[in-house]
CSV table of C-alpha atoms and ligand atoms in Angstrom, one decimal:
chain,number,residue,atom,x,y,z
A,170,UNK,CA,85.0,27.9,100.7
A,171,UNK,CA,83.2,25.7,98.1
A,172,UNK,CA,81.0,22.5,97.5
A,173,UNK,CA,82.0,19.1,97.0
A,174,UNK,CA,80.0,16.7,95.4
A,175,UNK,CA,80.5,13.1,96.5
A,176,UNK,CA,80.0,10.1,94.1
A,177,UNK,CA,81.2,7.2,92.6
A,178,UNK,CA,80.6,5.5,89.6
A,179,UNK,CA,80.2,2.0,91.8
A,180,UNK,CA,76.6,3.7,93.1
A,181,UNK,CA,75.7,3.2,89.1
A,182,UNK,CA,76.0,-0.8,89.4
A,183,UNK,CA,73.2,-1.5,92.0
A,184,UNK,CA,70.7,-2.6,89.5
A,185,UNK,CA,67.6,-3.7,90.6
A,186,UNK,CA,64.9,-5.3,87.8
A,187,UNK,CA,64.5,-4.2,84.5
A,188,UNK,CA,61.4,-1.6,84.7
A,189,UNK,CA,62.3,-0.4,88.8
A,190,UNK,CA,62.2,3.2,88.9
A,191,UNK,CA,65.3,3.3,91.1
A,192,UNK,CA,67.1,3.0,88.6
A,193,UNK,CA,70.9,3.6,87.4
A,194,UNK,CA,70.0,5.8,84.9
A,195,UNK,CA,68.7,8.5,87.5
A,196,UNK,CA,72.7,9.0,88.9
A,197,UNK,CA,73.8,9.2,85.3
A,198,UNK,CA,71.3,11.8,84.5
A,199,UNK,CA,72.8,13.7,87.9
A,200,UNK,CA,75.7,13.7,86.6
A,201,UNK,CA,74.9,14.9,83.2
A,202,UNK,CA,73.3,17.9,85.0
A,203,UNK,CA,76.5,18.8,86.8
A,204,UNK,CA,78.3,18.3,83.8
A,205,UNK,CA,78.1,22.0,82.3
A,206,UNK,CA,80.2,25.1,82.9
A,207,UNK,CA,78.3,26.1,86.0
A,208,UNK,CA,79.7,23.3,87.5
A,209,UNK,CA,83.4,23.5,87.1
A,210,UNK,CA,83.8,25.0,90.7
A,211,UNK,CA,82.4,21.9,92.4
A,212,UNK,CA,84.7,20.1,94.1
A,213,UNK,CA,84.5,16.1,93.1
A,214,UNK,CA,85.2,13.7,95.6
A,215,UNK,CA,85.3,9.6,95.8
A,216,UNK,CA,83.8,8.6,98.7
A,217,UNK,CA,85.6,5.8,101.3
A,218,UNK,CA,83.6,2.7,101.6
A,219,UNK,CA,81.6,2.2,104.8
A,220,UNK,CA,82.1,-0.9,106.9
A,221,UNK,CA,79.9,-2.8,108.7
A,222,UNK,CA,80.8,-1.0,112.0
A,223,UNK,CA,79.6,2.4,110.5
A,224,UNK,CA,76.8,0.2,109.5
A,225,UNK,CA,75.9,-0.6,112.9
A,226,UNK,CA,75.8,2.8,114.4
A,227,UNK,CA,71.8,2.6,113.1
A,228,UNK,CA,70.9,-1.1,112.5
A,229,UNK,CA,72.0,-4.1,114.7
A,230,UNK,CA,74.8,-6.3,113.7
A,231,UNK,CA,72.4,-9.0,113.1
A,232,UNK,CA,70.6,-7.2,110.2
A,233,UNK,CA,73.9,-5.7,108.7
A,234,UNK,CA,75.0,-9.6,109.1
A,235,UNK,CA,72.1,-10.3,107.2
A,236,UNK,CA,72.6,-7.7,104.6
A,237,UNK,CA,75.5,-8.8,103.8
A,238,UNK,CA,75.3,-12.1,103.3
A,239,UNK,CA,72.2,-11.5,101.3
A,240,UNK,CA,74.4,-10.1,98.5
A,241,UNK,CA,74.1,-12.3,95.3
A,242,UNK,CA,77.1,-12.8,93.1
A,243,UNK,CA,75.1,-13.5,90.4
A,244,UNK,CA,71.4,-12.3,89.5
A,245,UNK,CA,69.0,-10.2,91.7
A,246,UNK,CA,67.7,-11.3,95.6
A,247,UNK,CA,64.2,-9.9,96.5
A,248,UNK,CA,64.8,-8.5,100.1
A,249,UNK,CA,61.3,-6.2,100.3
A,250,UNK,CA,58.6,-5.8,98.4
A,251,UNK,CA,60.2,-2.9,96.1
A,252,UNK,CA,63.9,-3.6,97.0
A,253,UNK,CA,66.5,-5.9,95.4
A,254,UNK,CA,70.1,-6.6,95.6
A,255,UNK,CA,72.2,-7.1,92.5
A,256,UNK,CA,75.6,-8.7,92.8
A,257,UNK,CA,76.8,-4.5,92.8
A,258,UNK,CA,74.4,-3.3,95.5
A,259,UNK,CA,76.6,-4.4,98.5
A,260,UNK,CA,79.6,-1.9,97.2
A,261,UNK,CA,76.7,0.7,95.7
A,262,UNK,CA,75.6,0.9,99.5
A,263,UNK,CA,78.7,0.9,101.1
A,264,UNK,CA,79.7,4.0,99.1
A,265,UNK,CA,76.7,5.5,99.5
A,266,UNK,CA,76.8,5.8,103.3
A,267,UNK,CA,80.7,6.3,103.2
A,268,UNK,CA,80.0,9.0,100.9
A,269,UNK,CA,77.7,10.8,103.7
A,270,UNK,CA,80.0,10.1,106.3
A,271,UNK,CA,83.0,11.8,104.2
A,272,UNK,CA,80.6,14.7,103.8
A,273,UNK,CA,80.3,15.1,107.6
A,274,UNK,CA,83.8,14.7,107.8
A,275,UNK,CA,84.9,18.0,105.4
A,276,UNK,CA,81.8,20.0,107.2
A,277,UNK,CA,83.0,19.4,110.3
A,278,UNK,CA,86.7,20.3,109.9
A,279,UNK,CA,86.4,22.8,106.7
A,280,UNK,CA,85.0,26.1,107.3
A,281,UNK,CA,82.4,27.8,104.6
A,282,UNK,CA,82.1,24.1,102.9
A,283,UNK,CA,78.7,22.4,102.1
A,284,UNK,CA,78.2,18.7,100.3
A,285,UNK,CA,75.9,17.1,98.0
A,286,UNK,CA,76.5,13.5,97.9
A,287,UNK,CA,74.8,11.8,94.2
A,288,UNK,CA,74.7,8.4,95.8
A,289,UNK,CA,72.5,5.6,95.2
A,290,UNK,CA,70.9,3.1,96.6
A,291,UNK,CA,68.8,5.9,98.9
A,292,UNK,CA,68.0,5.3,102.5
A,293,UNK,CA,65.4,7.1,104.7
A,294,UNK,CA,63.2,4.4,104.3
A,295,UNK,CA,65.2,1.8,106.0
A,296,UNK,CA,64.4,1.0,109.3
A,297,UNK,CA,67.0,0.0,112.0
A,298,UNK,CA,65.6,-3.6,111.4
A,299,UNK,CA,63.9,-3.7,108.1
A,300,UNK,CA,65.5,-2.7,104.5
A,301,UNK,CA,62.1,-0.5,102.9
A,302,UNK,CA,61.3,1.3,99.7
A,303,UNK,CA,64.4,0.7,97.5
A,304,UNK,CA,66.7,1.6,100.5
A,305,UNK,CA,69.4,-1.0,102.3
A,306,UNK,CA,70.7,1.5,105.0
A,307,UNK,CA,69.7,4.2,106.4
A,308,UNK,CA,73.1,6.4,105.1
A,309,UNK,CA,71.6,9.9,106.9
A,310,UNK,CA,70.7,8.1,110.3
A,311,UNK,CA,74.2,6.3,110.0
A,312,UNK,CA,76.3,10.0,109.3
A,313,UNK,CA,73.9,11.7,111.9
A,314,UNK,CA,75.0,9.3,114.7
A,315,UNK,CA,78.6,9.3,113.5
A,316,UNK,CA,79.3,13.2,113.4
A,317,UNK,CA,78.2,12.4,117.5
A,318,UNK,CA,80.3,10.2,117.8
A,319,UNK,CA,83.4,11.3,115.8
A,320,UNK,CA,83.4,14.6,116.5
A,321,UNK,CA,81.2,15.0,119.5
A,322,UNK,CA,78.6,16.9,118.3
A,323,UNK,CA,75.8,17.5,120.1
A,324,UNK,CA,72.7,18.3,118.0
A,325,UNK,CA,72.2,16.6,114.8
A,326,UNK,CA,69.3,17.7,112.5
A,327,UNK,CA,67.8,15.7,109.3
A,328,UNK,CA,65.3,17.7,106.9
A,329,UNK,CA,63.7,15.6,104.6
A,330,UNK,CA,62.0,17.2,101.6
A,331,UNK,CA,61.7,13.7,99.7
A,332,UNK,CA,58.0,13.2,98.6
A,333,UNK,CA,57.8,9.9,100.5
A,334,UNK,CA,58.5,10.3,104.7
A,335,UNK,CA,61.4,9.0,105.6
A,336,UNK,CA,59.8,6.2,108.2
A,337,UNK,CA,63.7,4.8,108.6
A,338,UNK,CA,65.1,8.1,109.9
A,339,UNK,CA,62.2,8.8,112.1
A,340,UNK,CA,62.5,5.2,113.6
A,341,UNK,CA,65.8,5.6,114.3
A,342,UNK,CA,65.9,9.1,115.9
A,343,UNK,CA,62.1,8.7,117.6
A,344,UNK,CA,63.7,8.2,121.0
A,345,UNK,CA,66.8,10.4,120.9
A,346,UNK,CA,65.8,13.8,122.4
A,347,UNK,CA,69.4,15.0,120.5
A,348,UNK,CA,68.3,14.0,117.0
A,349,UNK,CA,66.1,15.8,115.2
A,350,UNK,CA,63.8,14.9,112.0
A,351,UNK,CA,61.4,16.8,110.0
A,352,UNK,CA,59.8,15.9,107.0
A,353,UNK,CA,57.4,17.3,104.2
A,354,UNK,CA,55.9,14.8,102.2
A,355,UNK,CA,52.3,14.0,99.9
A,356,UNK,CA,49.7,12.0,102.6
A,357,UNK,CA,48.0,10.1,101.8
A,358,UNK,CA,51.4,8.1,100.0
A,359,UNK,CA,53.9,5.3,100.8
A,360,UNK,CA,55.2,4.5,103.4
A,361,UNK,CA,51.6,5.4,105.3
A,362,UNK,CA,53.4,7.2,108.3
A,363,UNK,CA,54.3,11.0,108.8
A,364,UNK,CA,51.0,12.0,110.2
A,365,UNK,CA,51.7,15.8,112.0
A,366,UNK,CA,50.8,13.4,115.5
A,367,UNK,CA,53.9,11.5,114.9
A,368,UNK,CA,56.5,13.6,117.0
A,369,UNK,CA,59.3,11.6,118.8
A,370,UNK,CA,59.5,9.9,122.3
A,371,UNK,CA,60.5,13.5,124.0
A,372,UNK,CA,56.9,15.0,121.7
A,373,UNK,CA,59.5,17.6,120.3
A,374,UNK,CA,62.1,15.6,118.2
A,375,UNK,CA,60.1,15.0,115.1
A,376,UNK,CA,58.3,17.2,113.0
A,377,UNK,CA,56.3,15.8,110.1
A,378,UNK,CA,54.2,18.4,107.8
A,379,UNK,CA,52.0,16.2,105.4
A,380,UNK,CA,50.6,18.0,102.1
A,381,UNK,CA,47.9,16.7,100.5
A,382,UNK,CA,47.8,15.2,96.7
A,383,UNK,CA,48.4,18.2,94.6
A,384,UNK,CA,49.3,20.9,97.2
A,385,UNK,CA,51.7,22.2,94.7
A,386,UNK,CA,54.5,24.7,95.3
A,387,UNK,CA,52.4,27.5,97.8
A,388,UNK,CA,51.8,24.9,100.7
A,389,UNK,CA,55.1,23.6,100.4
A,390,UNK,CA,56.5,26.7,100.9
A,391,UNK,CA,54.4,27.5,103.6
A,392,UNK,CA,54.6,24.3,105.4
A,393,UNK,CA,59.0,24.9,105.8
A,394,UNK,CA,58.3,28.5,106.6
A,395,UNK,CA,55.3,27.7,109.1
A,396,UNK,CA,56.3,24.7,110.6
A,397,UNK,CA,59.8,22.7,109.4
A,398,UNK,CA,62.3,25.9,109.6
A,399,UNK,CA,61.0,27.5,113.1
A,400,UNK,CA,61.0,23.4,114.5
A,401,UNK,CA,64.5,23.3,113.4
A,402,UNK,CA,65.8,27.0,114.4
A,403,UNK,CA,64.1,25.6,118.2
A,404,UNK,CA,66.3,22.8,118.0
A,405,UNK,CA,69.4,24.7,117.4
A,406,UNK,CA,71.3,22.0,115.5
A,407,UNK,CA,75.1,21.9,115.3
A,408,UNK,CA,75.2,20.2,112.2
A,409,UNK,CA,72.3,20.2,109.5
A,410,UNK,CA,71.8,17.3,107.0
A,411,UNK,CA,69.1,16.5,104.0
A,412,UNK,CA,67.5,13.9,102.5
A,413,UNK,CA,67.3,15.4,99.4
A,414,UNK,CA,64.5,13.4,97.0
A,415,UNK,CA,63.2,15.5,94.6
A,416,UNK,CA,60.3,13.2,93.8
A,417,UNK,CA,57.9,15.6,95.2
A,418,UNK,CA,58.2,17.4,91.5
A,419,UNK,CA,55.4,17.2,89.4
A,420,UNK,CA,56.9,15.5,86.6
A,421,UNK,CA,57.6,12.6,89.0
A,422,UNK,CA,55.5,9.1,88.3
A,423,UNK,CA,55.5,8.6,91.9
A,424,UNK,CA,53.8,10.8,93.3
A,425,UNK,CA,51.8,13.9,92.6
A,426,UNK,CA,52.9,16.7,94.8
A,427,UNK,CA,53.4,18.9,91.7
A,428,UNK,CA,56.5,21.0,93.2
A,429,UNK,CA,58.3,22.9,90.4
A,430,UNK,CA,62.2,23.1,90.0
A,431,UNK,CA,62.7,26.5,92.1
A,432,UNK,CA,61.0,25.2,94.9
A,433,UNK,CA,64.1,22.8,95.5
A,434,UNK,CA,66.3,25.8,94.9
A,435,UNK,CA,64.4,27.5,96.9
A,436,UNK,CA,64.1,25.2,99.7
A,437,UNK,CA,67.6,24.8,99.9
A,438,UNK,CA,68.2,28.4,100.5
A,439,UNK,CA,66.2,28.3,103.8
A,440,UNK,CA,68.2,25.3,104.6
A,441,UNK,CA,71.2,27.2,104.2
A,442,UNK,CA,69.8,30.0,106.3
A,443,UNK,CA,69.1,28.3,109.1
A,444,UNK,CA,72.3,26.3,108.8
A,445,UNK,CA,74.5,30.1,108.8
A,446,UNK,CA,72.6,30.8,111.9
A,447,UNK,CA,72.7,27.9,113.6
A,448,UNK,CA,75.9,26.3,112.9
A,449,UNK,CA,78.6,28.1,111.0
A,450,UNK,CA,76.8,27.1,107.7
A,451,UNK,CA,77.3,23.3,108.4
A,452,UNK,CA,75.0,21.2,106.2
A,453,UNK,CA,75.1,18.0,104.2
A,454,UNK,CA,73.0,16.5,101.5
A,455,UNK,CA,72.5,13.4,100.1
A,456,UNK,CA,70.1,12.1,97.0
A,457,UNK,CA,66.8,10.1,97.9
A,458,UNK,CA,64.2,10.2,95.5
A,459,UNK,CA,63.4,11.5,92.4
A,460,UNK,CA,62.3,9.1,89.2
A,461,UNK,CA,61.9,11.3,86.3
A,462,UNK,CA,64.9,11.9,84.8
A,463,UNK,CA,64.7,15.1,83.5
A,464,UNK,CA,62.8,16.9,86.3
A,465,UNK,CA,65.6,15.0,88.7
A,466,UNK,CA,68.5,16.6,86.8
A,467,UNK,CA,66.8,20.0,86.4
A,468,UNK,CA,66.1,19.9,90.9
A,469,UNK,CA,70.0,18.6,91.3
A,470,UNK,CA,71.0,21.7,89.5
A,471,UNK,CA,68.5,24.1,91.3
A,472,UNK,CA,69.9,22.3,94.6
A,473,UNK,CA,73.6,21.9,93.7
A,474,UNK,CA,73.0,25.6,92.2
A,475,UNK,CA,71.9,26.7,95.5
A,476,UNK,CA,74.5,25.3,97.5
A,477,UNK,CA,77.4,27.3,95.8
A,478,UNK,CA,76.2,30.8,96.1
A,479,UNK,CA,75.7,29.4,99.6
A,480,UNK,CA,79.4,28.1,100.7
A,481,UNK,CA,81.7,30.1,102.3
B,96,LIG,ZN1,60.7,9.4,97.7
């Protein structure tokens, strides 16, 4: 009958180059956020560490191989265009995706519980194949395919509210009638894909609404009402997660989407909703984006906020 927030101080030593707006300082400024009074129900959990098998449940053993092995133990490796690997980013990652998997694993067997997992290095931009926009593994993909697996679930929903699509999600669910993805995000923006026309092998497992540069809080809102939350309530999930970037604020540098910080509370209320009705209030959350630090910590709190009036 509570929340528990995953996260591990290990996430806070993947440090890519001075001056990268994924930066360190964004968990520590989560965690100053959940610091206060308002906070002292949360439950606060370690996360395992995920292995290479978990790993593989979304990308092949040659590119976890590959991963792996392109850890450095000293200085940074350039694996993308925006992503690096410090000699930390190997055990950042592995919590990070272990802490999504633990969440699945206390939704799944604890009644009336929801998660937040404050985990970094993010993920919905990495591709089965390809490591993308700051993001090693896709930890969402990787916990939607395991709760299948480990618990036989049938039905797995992600709904991604990050500012950016998550390309790496929809790649890896785009032929898998039993996994869903929907996605706001600002189009014309990195990565280039989300266009409404993208919508899985089956035509009914993705659902992307786009919003223009400086839509602002009214077509947000309309565009989960309208579109995201009756494409998920069709689905019928048995399990809800969320890609939770809040990058789509309009303090953030990357983007100008101009949401304000009760949008994300309010967003996670539908989420919620639709999670009661569908599935015995089962839903997990982990951090994507979000690069200004204050606006990040004020959305966590709207978002964590959200979640506890919701357990139970
Ligand atoms: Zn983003």
């Amino acid at each position: 009958m509570t929340t528990t927030l995953f996260t591990d101080l290990a996430c806070a030593q993947h440090q890519p180059p001075e001056g990268h707006p994924e930066r360190p300082a964004r968990l520590e400024a989560v965690w100053q956020a959940l610091n206060g009074p308002a906070f002292a129900g949360l439950d606060r959990r370690k996360p395992r560490e995920a292995s290479d098998d978990a790993f593989a449940l979304v990308h092949p053993p040659a590119y976890v191989e590959a991963i792996v092995n392109a850890a450095p133990n000293t200085g940074l490796v350039q694996i993308d265009g925006d992503t690096f690997m410090s000699p930390g980013s190997l055990a950042a990652a592995r919590k990070a995706t272990g802490a999504v998997l633990d969440a699945v694993d206390l939704v799944m067997t604890a009644g009336g519980t929801n998660a937040f997992c404050a985990v970094r290095p993010p993920g919905h931009h990495a591709e089965p194949n390809r490591p993308m926009g700051f993001c090693l593994f896709n930890s969402i993909a990787i916990a939607a395919r395991y709760a299948q697996q480990e618990f036989g679930v049938e039905r797995v929903a992600v709904v991604d509210f990050d500012v950016h699509h998550g390309n790496g999600t929809q790649a890896a669910f785009w032929d898998e009638p039993n996994l869903f993805y929907a996605s706001t995000h600002q189009m014309p923006l990195y990565p280039g894909t989300g266009a409404a026309s993208e919508r899985g092998a089956n035509g009914q497992n993705i659902c992307n609404a786009p919003l223009r540069p400086g839509a602002g809080s009214a077509p947000f809102r309309a565009a989960i009402e309208q579109t995201i939350l009756p494409a998920v309530r069709r689905f019928r999930p048995d399990l809800v997660l969320v890609s939770a970037g809040f990058d789509a604020h309009a303090r953030d540098p990357l983007a100008n989407l101009t949401l304000q910080t009760e949008d994300f509370g309010w967003v996670t209320r539908q989420l919620m909703d639709v999670a009661h009705e569908c599935c015995d209030g089962r839903l997990a959350s982990v951090l994507e984006g979000g690069y200004d630090l204050q606006a990040l910590g004020d959305s966590v709190v709207a978002h964590v906020s959200e979640l506890m009036s919701q357990a139970g």
